[in-house]
Amino acid sequence: MRVVTVTRPGGVEVLSMAHRPDPTPGPGEVVVDVSAAGVNFMDIYGREGRPPYRRETPFVLGAEGAGTVSAVGAGVTTVAPGDVVAWTGVPGSYAERVVVPAERTVPVPSTVDVRTAAAVLLQGCTAHYLATSTWPVGPGDVAVVHAAAGGVGLLLTQIVRLRGGVVVATTSGGAKADLAREAGAQHVAGYDDYLDVIRRVSDGAGADVVFDGVGRATFDDSLTALRRRGLMVLYGAASGPVPPFELQRLQTSGSLFVTRPTLGDYIATRAELTGRTDELFGWIASGSLNVRVGGTYPLAEAARAHEDLAGRRTVGKLLLVP
Ligand SMILES: NC(=O)c1ccc[n+]([C@@H]2O[C@H](COP(=O)([O-])OP(=O)(O)OC[C@H]3O[C@@H](n4cnc5c(N)ncnc54)[C@H](OP(=O)(O)O)[C@@H]3O)[C@@H](O)[C@H]2O)c1
């Protein structure tokens, strides 16, 4: 089978197509013929060898996808060949075939097409936990969603709205601003002027929560955007990691809270994983949640997908198709 490997930590030049023997499932595992693999920012961090995503090279990149089960290992009773499943947090997904632990497969309902399933698992579960668990958004809550036209951003904007929140979205402008508005953001601004919007929308109090996946470039202003005792959710580092931080600043900025969550801790059990995917698939089937695939690339063009994502040229989700 063909796979995309990382030969050593580095730029897109370290991505290489390789051939590997077709996998066989071990006990409790299934082999899936991949219909589409998701491209995520963590794949870029992994390719670059940024901690904590650094792995011994060479390795097959990718953590997410959907496809059709072709073989099951000993003891697997819940999944059968021919089933359409999706997964997240499973290494080696930039490939024609992937071995997935049966208990990490999510059955894809017939109401959701396989590419949409591949597109929503990682970023959808992320947007879901951010808005329902990290800060369970309530009616009238004012939430800043940075990079709102991105993969997580478009989904998060919609979920905050589904829960009755007010979204102040940031984007770099143009068509991205239009998309954030289409996703339901009531206020759309640039990174330089959204603080004015927050002040206006909250009568000077500040936002209840900031969802910040941009990181280094936005972190300081994100703290400024918050109301007293508001929550800063730093969930990514698209512009680079935030440097060491003086905790005393939380006191002088209004007794703020800061969290740095990661998806694995919010889908650690099967019940939590499927609870989130059931709700996501339900919203998709009912038309309440739109999953926008902003780009589909052949597996062999993973490097181009990485360049586009890191270069801020994309909206929504990027997929690789073997
Ligand atoms: N913690 C978790 O559980 C978790 C899970 C999934 C993803 N994430 C994080 O969520 C963030 C978004 O991921 P995504 O895959 O959905 O990506 P994305 O939002 O589709 O792409 C990143 C966007 O960030 C904005 N951005 C601002 N400054 C940037 C810079 N210097 N370089 C690159 N982009 C910049 C760009 O939008 P504009 O052009 O509009 O500024 C860009 O399109 C990433 O930080 C990722 O690591 C975290």
mmCIF file with all atom_site columns, C-alpha atoms in Angstrom, residues 12 40 65 120 184 209 224:
data_model
loop_
_atom_site.group_PDB
_atom_site.id
_atom_site.type_symbol
_atom_site.label_atom_id
_atom_site.label_alt_id
_atom_site.label_comp_id
_atom_site.label_asym_id
_atom_site.label_entity_id
_atom_site.label_seq_id
_atom_site.pdbx_PDB_ins_code
_atom_site.Cartn_x
_atom_site.Cartn_y
_atom_site.Cartn_z
_atom_site.occupancy
_atom_site.B_iso_or_equiv
_atom_site.pdbx_formal_charge
_atom_site.auth_seq_id
_atom_site.auth_comp_id
_atom_site.auth_asym_id
_atom_site.auth_atom_id
_atom_site.pdbx_PDB_model_num
ATOM 1 C CA . VAL A 1 12  ? 7.316   19.728 3.557  1.00 0.00 ? 12  VAL A CA 1
ATOM 2 C CA . ASN A 1 40  ? -4.814  18.749 10.667 1.00 0.00 ? 40  ASN A CA 1
ATOM 3 C CA . GLY A 1 65  ? -9.968  9.393  8.515  1.00 0.00 ? 65  GLY A CA 1
ATOM 4 C CA . VAL A 1 120 ? -15.657 16.096 11.102 1.00 0.00 ? 120 VAL A CA 1
ATOM 5 C CA . GLY A 1 184 ? -23.540 32.249 12.120 1.00 0.00 ? 184 GLY A CA 1
ATOM 6 C CA . VAL A 1 209 ? -14.619 33.012 26.878 1.00 0.00 ? 209 VAL A CA 1
ATOM 7 C CA . THR A 1 224 ? -7.399  41.615 27.248 1.00 0.00 ? 224 THR A CA 1
#
